[in-house]
PDB file of C-alpha atoms and ligand atoms in Angstrom:
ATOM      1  CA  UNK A  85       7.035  -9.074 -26.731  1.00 58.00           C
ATOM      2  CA  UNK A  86       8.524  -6.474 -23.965  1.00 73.00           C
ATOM      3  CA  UNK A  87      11.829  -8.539 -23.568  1.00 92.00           C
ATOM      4  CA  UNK A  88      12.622  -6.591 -20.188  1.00 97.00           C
ATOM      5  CA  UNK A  89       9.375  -7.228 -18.430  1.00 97.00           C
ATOM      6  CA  UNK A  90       9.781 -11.042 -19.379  1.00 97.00           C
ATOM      7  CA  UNK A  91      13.022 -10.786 -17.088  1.00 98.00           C
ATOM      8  CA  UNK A  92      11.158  -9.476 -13.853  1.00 98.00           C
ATOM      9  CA  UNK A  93       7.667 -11.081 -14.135  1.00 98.00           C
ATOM     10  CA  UNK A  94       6.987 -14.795 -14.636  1.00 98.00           C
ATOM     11  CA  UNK A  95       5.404 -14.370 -17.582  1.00 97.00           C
ATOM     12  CA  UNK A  96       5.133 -18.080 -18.355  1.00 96.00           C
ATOM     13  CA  UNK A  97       3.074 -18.926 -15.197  1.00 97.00           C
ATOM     14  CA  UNK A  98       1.328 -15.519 -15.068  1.00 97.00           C
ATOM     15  CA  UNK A  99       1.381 -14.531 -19.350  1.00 97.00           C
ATOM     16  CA  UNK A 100       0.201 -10.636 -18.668  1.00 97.00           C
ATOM     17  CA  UNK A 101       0.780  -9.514 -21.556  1.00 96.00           C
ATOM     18  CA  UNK A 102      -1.948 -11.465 -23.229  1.00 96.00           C
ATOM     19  CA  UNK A 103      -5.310 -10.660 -21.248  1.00 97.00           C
ATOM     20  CA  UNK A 104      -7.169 -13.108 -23.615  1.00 95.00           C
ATOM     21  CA  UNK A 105      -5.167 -16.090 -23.160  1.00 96.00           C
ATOM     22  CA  UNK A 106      -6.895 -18.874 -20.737  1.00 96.00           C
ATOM     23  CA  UNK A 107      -4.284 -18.886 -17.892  1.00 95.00           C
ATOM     24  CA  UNK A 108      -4.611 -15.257 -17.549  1.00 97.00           C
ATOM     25  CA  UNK A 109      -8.570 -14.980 -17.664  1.00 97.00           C
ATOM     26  CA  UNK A 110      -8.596 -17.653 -15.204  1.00 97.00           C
ATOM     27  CA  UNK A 111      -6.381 -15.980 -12.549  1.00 98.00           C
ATOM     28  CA  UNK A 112      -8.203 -12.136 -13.337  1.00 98.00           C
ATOM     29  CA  UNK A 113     -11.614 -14.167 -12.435  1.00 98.00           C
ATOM     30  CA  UNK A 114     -10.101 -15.300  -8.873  1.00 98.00           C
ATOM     31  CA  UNK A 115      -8.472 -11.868  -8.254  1.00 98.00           C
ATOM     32  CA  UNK A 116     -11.437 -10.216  -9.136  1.00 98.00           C
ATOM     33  CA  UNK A 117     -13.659 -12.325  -6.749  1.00 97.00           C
ATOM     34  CA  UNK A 118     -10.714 -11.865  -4.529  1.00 96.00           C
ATOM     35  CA  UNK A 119     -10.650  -8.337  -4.408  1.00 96.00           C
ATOM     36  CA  UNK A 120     -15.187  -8.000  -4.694  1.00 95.00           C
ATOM     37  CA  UNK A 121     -14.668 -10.538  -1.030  1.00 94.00           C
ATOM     38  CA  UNK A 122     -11.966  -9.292   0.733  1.00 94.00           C
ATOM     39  CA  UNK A 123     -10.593  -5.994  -0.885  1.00 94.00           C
ATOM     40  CA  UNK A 124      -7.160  -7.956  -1.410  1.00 95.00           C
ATOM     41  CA  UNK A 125      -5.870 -10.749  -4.040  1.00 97.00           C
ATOM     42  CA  UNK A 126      -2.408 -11.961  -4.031  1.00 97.00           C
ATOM     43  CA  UNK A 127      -0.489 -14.026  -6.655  1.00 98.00           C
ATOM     44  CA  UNK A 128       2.398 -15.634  -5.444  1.00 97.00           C
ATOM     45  CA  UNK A 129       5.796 -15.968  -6.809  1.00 98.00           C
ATOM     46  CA  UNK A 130       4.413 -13.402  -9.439  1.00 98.00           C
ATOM     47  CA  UNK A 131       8.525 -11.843  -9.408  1.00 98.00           C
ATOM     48  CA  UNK A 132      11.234 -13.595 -10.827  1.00 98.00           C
ATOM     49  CA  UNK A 133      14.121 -14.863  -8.317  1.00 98.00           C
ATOM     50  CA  UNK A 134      16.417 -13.073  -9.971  1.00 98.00           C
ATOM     51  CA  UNK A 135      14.612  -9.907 -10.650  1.00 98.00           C
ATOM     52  CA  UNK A 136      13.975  -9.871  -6.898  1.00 98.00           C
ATOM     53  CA  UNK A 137      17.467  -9.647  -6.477  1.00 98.00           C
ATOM     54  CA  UNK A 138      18.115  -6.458  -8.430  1.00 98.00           C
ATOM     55  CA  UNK A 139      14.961  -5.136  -6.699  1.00 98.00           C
ATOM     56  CA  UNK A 140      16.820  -5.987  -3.415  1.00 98.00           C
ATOM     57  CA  UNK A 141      19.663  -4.504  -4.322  1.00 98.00           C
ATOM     58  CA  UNK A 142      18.554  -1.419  -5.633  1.00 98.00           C
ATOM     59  CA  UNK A 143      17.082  -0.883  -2.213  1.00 98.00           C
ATOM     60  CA  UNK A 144      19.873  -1.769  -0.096  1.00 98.00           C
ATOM     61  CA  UNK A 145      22.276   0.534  -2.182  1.00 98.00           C
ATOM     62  CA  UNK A 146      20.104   3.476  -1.280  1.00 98.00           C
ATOM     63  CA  UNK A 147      19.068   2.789   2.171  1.00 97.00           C
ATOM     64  CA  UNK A 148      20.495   5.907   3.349  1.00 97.00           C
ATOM     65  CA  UNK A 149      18.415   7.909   1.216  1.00 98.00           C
ATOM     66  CA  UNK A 150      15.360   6.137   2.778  1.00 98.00           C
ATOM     67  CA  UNK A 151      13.188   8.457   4.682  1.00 97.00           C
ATOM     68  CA  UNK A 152      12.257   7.161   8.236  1.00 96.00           C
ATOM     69  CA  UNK A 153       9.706   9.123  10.276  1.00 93.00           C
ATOM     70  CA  UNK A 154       8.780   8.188  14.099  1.00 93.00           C
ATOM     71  CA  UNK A 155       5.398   9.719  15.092  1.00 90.00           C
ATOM     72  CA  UNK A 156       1.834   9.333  17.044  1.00 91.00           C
ATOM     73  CA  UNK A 157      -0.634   9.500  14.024  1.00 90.00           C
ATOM     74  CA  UNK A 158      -4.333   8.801  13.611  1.00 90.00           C
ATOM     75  CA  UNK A 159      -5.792   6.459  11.062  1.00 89.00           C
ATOM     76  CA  UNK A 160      -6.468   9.012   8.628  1.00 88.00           C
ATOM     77  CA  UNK A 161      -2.557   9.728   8.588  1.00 84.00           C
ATOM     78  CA  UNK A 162      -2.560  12.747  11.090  1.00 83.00           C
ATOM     79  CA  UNK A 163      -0.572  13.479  13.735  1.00 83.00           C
ATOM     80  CA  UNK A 164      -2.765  16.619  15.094  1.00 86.00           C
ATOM     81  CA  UNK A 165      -5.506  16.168  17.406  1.00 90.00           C
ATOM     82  CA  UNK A 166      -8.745  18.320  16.561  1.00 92.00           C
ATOM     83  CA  UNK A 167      -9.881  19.113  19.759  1.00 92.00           C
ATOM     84  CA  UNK A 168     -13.358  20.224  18.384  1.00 93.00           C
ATOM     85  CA  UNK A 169     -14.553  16.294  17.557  1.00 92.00           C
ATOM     86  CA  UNK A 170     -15.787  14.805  20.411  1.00 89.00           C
ATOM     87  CA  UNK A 171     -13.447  12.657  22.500  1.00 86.00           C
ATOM     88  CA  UNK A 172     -13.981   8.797  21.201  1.00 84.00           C
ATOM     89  CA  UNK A 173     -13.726  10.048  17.814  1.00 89.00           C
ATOM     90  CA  UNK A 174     -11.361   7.754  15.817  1.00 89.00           C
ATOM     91  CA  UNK A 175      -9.610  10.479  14.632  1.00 91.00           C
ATOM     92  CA  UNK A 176      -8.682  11.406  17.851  1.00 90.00           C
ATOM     93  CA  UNK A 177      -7.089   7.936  18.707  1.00 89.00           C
ATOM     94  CA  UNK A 178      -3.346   8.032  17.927  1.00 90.00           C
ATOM     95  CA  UNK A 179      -1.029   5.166  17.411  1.00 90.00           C
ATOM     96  CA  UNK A 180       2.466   4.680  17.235  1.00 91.00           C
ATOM     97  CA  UNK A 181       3.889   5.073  13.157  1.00 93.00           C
ATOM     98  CA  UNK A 182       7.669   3.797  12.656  1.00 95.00           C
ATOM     99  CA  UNK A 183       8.651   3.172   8.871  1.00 95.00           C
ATOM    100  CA  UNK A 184      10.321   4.555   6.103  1.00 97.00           C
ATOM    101  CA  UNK A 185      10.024   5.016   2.495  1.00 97.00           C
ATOM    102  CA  UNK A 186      12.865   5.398  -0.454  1.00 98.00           C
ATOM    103  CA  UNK A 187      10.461   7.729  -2.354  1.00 98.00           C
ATOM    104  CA  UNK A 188      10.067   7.484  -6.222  1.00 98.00           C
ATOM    105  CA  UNK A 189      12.034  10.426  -7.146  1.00 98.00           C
ATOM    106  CA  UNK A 190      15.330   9.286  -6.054  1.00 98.00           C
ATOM    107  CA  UNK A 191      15.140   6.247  -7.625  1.00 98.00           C
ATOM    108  CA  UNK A 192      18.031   5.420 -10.209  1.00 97.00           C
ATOM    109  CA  UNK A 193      16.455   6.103 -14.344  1.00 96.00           C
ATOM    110  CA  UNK A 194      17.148   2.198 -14.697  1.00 97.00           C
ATOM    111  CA  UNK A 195      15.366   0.968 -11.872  1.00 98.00           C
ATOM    112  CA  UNK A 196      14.197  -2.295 -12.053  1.00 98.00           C
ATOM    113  CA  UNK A 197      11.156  -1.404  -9.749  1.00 98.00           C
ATOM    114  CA  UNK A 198      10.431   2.017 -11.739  1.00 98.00           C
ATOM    115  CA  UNK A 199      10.324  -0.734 -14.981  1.00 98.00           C
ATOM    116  CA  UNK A 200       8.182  -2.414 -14.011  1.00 98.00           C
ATOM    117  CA  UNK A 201       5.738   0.012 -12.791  1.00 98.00           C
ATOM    118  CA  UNK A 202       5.595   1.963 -16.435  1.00 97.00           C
ATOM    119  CA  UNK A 203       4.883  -1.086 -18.143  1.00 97.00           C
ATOM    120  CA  UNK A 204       0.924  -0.776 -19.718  1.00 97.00           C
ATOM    121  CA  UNK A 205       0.834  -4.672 -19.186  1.00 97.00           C
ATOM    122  CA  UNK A 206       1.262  -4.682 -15.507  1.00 98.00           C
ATOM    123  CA  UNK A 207      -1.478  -1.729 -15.321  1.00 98.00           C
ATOM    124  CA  UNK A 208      -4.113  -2.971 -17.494  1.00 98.00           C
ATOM    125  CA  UNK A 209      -3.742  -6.425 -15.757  1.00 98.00           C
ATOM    126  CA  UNK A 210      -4.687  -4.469 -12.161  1.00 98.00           C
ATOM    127  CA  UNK A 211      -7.096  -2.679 -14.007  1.00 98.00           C
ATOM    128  CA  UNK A 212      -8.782  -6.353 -15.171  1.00 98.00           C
ATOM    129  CA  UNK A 213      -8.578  -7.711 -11.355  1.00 98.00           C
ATOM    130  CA  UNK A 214     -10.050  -5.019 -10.193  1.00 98.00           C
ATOM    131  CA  UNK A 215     -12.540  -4.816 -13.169  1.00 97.00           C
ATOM    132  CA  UNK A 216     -12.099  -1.078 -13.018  1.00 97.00           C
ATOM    133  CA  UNK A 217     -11.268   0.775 -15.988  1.00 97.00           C
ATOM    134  CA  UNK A 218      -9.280   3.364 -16.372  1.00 97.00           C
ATOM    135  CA  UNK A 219      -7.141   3.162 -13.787  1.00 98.00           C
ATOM    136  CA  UNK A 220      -4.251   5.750 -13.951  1.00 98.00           C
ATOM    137  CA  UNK A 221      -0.432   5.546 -12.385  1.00 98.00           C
ATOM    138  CA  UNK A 222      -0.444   7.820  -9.308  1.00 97.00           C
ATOM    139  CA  UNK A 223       0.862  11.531 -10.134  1.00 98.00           C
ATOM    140  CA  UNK A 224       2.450  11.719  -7.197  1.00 98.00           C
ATOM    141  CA  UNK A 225       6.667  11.881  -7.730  1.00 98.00           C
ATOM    142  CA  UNK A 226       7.427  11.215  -4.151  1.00 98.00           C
ATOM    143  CA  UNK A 227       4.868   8.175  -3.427  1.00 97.00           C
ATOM    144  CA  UNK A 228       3.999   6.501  -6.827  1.00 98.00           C
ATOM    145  CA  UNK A 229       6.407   3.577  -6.176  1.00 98.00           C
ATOM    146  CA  UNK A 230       8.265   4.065  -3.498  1.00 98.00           C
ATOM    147  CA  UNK A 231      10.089   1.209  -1.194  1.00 98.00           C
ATOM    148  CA  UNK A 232       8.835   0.247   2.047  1.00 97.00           C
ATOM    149  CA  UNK A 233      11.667   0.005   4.652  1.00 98.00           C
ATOM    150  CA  UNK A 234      10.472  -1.181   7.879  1.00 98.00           C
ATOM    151  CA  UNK A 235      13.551  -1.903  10.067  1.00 97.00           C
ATOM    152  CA  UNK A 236      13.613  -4.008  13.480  1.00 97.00           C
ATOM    153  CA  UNK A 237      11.099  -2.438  16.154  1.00 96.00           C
ATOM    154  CA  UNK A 238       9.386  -0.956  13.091  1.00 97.00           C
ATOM    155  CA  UNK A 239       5.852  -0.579  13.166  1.00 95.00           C
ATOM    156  CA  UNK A 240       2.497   0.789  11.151  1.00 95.00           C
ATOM    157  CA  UNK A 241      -0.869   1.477  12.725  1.00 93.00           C
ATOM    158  CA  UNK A 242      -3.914   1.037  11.449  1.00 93.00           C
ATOM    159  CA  UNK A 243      -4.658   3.876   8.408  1.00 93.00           C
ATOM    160  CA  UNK A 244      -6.147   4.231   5.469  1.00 93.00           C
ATOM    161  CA  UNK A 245      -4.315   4.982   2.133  1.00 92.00           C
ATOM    162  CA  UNK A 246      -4.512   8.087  -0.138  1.00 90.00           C
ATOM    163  CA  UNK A 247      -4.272   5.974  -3.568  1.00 94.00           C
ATOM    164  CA  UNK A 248      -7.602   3.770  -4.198  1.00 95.00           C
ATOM    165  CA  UNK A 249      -5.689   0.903  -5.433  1.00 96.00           C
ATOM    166  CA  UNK A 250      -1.917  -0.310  -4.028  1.00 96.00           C
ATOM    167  CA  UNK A 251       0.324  -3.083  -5.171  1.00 97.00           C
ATOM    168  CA  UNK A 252       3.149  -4.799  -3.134  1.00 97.00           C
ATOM    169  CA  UNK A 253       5.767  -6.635  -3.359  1.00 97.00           C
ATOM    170  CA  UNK A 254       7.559  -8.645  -1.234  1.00 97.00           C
ATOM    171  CA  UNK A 255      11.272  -8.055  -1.263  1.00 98.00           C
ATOM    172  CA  UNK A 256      12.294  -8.936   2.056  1.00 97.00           C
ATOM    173  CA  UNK A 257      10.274 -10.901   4.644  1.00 96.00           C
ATOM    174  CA  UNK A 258      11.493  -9.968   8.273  1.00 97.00           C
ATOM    175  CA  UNK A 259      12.124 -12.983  11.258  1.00 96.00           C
ATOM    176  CA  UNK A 260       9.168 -12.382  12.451  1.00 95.00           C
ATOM    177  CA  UNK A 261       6.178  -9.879  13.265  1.00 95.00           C
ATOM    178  CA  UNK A 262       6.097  -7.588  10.255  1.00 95.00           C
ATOM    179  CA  UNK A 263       2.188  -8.936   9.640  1.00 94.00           C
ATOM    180  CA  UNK A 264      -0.381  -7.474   7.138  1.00 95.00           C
ATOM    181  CA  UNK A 265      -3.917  -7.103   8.713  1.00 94.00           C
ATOM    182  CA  UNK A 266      -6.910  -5.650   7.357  1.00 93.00           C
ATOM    183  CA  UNK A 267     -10.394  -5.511   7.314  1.00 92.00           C
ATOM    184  CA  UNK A 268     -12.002  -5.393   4.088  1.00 90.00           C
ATOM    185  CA  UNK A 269     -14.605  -2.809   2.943  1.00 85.00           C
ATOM    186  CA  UNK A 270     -15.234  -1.019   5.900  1.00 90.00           C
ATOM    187  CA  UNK A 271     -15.465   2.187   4.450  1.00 90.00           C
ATOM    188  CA  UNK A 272     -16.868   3.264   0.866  1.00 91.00           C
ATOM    189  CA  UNK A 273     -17.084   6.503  -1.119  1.00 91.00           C
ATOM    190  CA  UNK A 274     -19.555   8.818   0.895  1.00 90.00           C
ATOM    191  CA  UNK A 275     -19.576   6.925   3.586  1.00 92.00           C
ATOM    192  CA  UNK A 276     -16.696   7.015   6.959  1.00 91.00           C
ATOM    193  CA  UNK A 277     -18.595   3.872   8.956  1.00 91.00           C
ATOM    194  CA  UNK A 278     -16.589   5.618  11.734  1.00 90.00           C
ATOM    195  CA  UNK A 279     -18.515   3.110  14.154  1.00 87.00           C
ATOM    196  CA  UNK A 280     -16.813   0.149  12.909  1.00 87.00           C
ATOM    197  CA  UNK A 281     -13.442   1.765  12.227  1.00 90.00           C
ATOM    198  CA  UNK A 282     -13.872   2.847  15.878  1.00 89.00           C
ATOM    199  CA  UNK A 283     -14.403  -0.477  17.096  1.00 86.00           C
ATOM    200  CA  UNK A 284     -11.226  -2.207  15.036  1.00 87.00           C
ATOM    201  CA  UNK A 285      -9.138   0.861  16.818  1.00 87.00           C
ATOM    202  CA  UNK A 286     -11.112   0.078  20.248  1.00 82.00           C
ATOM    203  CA  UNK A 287     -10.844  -4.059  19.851  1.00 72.00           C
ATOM    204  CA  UNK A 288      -6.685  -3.362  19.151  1.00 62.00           C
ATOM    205  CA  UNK A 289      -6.246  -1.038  22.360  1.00 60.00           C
ATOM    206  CA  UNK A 290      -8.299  -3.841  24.409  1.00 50.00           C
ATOM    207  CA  UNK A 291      -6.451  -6.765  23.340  1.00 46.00           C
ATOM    208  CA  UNK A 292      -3.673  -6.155  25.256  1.00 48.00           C
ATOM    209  CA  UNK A 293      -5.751  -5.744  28.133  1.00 44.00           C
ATOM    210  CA  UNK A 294      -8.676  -8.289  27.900  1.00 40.00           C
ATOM    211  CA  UNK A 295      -9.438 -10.295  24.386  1.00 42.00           C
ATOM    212  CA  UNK A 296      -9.497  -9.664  20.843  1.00 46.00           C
ATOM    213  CA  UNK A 297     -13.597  -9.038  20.814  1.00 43.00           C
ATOM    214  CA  UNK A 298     -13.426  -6.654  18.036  1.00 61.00           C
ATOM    215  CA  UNK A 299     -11.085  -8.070  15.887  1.00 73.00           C
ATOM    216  CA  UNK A 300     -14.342 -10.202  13.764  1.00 76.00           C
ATOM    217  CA  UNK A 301     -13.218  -7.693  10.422  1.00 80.00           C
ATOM    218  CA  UNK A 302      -9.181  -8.384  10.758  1.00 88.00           C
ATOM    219  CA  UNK A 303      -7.864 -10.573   8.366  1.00 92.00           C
ATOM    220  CA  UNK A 304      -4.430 -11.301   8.013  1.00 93.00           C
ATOM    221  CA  UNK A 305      -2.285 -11.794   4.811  1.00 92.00           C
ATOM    222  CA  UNK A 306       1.335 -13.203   4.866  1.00 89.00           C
ATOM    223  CA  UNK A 307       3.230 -12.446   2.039  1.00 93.00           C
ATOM    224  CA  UNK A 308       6.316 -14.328   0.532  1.00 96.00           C
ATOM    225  CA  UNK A 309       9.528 -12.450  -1.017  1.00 97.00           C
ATOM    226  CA  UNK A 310       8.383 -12.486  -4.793  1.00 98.00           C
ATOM    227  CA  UNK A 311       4.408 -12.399  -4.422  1.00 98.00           C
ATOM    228  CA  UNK A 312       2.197  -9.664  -5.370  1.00 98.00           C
ATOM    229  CA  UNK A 313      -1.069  -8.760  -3.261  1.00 97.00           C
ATOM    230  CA  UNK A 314      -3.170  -6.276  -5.154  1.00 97.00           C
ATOM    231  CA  UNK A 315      -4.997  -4.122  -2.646  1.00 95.00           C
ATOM    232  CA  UNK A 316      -8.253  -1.245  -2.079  1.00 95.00           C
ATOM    233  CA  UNK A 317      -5.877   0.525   0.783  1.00 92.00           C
ATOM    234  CA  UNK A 318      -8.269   3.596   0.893  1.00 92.00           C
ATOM    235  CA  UNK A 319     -11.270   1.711   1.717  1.00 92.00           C
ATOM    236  CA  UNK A 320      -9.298  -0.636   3.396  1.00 93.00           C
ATOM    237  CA  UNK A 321      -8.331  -0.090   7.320  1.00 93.00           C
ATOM    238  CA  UNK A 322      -4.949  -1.703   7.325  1.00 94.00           C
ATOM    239  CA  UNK A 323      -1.751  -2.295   9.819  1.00 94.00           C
ATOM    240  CA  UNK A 324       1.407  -4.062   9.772  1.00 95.00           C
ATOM    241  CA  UNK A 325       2.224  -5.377  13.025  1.00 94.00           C
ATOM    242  CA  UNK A 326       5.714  -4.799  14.510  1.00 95.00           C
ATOM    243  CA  UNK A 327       8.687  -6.161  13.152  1.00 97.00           C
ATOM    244  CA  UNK A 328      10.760  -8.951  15.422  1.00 97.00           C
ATOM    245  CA  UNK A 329      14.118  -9.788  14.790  1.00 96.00           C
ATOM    246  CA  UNK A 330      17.345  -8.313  12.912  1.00 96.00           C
ATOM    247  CA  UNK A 331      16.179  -7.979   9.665  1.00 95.00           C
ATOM    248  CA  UNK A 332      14.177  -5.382   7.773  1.00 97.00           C
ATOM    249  CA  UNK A 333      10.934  -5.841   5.867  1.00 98.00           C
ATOM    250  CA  UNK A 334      11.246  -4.462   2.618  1.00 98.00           C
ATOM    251  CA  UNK A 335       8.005  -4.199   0.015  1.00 97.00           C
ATOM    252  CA  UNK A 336       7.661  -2.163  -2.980  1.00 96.00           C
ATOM    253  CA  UNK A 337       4.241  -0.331  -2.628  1.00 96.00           C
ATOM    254  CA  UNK A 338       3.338   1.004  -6.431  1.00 97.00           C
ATOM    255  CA  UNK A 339       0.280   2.604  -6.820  1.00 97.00           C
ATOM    256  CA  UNK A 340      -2.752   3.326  -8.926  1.00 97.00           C
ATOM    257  CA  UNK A 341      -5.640   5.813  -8.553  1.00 96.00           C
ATOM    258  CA  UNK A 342      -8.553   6.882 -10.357  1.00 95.00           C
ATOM    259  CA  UNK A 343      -7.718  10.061 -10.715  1.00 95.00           C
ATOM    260  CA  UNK A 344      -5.143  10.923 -13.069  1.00 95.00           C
ATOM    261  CA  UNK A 345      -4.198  14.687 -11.576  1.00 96.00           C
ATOM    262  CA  UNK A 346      -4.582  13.769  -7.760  1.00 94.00           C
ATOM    263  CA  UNK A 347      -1.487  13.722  -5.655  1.00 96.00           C
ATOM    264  CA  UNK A 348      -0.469  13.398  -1.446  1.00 96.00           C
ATOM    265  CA  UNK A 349      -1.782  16.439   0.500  1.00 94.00           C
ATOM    266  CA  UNK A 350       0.936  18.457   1.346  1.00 94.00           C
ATOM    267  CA  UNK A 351       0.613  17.844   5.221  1.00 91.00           C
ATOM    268  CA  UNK A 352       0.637  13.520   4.050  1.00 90.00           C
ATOM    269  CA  UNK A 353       3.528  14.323   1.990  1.00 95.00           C
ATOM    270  CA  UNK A 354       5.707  16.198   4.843  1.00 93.00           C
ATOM    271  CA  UNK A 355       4.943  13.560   7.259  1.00 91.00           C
ATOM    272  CA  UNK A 356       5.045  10.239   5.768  1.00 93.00           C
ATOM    273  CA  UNK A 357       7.711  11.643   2.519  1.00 96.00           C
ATOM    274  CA  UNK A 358       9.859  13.868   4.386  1.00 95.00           C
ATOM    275  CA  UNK A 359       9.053  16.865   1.859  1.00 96.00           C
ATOM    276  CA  UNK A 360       6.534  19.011   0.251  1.00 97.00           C
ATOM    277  CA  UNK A 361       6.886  19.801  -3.750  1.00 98.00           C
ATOM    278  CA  UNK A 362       5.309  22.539  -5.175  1.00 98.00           C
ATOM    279  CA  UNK A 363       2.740  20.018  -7.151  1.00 98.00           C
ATOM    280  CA  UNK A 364       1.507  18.550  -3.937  1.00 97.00           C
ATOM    281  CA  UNK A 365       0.719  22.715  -2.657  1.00 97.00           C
ATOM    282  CA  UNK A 366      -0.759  23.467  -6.340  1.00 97.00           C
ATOM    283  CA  UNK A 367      -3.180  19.897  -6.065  1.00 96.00           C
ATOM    284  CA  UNK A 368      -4.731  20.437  -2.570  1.00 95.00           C
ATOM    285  CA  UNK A 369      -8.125  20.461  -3.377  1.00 88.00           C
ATOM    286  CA  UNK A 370     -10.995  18.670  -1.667  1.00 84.00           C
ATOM    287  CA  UNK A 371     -11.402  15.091  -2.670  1.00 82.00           C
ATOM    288  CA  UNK A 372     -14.400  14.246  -4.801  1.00 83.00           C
ATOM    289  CA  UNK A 373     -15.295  11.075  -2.762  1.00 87.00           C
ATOM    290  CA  UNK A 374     -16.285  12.859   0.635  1.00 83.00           C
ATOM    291  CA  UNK A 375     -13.924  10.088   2.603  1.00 88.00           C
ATOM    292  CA  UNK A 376     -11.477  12.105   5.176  1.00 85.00           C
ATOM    293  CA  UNK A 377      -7.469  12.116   3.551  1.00 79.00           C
TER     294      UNK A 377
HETATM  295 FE1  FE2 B 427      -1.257   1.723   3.592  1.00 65.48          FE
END
């Protein structure tokens, strides 16, 4: 028994570490629907209330190392317009990005976060949800389980992630706004569907003018502090709507990928992490699944 994981995860309610026993083959069958339906499972209260205070405080103790980047980016996570694509292209639409990450490599060696994502038992139970196998833990140092800090006025467009597969948890909820919406499946391996990403784009522009025709994909997810939603984000067109109020929304976002030796593109890295590493120049190669990163 890993007595330090049995401090941070409910292990009682949610037993992990034993894939065969009934509880746990139950709740793998309903995340794996879960995930087949709607490219997103959550299991609530999945964090212990007291774990979820170190977690919290870990953060808050490091907020000024968090990076925060302001920019006009596009929903593949570019800020630079390629005026060669023709004019309606969605990767020509750019939306306004605020949000901040404490990236993985300034984390402290006893992080309870950093824990938690080493553990085998929490990645072999994603790896069962998602009825994938293997899964790997991202090779990225920057973004492979970095805090999300999204503070008042904060906001994060629609986009699709680098990783194939994200966790995150729910630290700290803001007053309001701070939403999750996403629309499940709308793009595979192979295959951009830019038509239908260009109508979710379209459908948010209009509904401040008109009404929310084109929002038939967008589902929305509300997370509690504590609760774990187990996510496709790079299949997965996703937003978090603005945050309202005086507090900050703070997740954990760890991630897992299928390949073991992938990490950010050095252009995602510089704008979303703040820096470039050498292994993020030395991995820029083309991306096996055709979809634009
Ligand atoms: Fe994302």
């Amino acid at each position: 028994m890993n007595n330090r994981l049995e401090t941070i995860v409910d292990l009682k309610k949610y037993p992990i570490q034993d894939l065969n026993s009934p509880l746990i083959k139950e709740l793998i069958k309903k995340c794996k629907s879960d995930l087949d339906q709607f490219s997103c499972a959550t299991i609530p209260n999945f964090i212990l209330p007291k774990s979820l205070k170190i977690m919290n405080t870990e953060l808050e103790k490091q907020l000024d190392e968090v990076y925060m980047s302001k920019q006009s980016i596009n929903a593949y996570l570019y800020s630079k317009d390629d005026p060669s694509l023709p004019k309606d292209h969605p990767k020509r639409i750019f939306m306004d990005r605020y949000n901040g990450y404490l990236n993985s490599d300034v984390f402290a060696k006893d992080s309870e976060m950093k824990f938690l994502y080493e553990q085998d038992e929490l990645l072999k139970f994603v790896s069962a949800c998602l009825g994938i196998s293997p899964i790997y833990r991202w090779a990225d140092p920057l973004a492979c389980h970095a805090y999300n800090v999204m503070k008042p006025g904060g906001v994060l467009p629609w986009h699709f992630d680098s990783c194939e597969f994200t966790l995150s948890f729910m630290i700290q909820k803001p007053e309001k706004g701070g939403i999750f919406e996403y629309c499940p499946n709308i793009r595979e391996p192979g295959n951009e569907n830019l038509e239908e990403v260009k109508k979710v784009l379209d459908g948010d522009r209009e509904v401040k003018k008109v009404l929310d025709g084109d929002r038939k994909r967008v589902r929305q997810l509300e997370l509690e502090p504590g609760d774990l939603q187990i996510f496709k984000g790079r299949f997965t067109l996703h937003r978090v709507t603005k945050i309202e109020g005086n507090h900050s929304r703070y997740l954990c976002i760890p991630a897992y990928v299928l390949d073991p030796w992938r990490v950010n593109t050095p252009e995602h890295s510089k704008a979303i992490y703040g820096k470039v590493l050498p292994i993020h120049i030395e991995r820029n190669k083309p991306r096996s699944d055709g979809l634009a990163d």
